[in-house]
XYZ file of C-alpha atoms in Angstrom:
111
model
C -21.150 -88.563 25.061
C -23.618 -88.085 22.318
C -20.882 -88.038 19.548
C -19.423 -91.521 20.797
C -23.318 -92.892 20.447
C -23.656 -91.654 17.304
C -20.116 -92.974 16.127
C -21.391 -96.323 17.119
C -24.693 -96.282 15.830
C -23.303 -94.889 12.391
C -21.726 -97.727 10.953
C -24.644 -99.830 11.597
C -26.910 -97.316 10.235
C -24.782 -97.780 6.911
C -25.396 -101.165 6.924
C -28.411 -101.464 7.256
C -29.472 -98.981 4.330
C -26.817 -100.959 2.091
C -29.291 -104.467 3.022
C -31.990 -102.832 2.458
C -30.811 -100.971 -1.098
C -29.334 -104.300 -2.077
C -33.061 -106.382 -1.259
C -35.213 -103.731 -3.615
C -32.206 -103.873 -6.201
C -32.773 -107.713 -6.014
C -36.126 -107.987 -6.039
C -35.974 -105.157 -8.790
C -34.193 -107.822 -10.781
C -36.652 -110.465 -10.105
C -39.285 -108.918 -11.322
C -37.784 -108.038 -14.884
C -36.498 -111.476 -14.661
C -40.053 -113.010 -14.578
C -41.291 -110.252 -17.166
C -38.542 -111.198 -19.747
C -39.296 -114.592 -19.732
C -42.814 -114.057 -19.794
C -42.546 -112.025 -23.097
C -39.377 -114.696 -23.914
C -41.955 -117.307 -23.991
C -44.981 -115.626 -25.624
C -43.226 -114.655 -28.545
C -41.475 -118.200 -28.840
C -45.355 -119.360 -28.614
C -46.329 -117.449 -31.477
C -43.018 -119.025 -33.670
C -41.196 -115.924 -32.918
C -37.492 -116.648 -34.546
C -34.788 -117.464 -32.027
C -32.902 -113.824 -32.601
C -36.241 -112.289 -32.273
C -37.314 -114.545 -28.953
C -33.661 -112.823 -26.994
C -33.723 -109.500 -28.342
C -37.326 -109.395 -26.700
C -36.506 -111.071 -23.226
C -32.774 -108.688 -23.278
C -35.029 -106.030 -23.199
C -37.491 -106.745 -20.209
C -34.186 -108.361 -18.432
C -31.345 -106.843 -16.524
C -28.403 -106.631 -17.809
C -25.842 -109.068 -18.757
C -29.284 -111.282 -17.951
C -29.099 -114.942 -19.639
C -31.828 -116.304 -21.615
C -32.643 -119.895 -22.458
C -35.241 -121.115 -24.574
C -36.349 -124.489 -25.222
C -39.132 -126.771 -25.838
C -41.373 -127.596 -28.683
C -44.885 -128.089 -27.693
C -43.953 -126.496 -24.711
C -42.048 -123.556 -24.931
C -39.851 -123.123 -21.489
C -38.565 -119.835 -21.450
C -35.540 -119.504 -18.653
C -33.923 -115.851 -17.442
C -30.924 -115.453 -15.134
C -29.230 -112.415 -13.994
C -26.737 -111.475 -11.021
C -28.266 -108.664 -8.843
C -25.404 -106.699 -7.191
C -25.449 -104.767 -4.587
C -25.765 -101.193 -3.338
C -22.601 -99.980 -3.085
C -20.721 -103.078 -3.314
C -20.909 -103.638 0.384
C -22.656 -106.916 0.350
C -22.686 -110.096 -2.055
C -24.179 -110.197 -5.263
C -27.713 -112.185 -5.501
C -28.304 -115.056 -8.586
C -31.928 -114.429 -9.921
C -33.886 -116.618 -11.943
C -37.602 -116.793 -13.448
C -39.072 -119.388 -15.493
C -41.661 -119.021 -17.994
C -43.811 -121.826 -19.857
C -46.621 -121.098 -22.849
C -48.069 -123.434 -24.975
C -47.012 -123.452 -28.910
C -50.245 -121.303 -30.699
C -51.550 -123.756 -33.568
C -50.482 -122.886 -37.225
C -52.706 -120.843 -39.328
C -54.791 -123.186 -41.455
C -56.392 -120.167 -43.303
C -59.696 -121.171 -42.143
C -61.312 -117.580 -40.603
């Protein structure tokens, strides 16, 4: 009688360690999500080139991540990424973070 419980209870137990892998994968990704475009948009504040800008948020971001950067005064710095899940077992998450940061004034050479 025991075995049949814990044949029933088993597959459930499975599932509900694949939910809970897939939730810290996803908030995993969220949270290098929100640092890439945080550093996306700090060095596109400082007048960071546009090659420069994605290699820095690509490497804070998960991969195959997007990044979107646009603005002039204000820089808006956008990451995306597809969390998957544990296993495969369950659907794969979209996460997104959005960044803004003021443009730093030019250097006027004035100390």
């Amino acid at each position: 009688m025991a075995t049949a419980e814990i044949a029933m209870a088993l597959p459930a137990l499975v599932v509900l360690v694949a939910a809970a892998m897939t939730a810290v994968s996803v908030l995993t990704a969220q949270l290098r999500c929100v640092d890439a475009a945080r550093e996306a948009a700090r060095a596109a504040a400082r007048g960071e080139t546009q090659a420069v800008v994605t290699s820095v948020a690509r490497r804070q971001a998960p991969s195959g991540a997007m990044v979107r950067v646009a603005g002039e005064q204000e820089i808006r710095a956008v990451v995306s990424a597809e969390a998957r899940s544990a296993g495969g077992l369950l659907p794969a998450f979209r996460v997104s973070a959005t960044a803004v940061a003021l443009r730093e004034p030019e250097l006027s050479g004035v100390p």
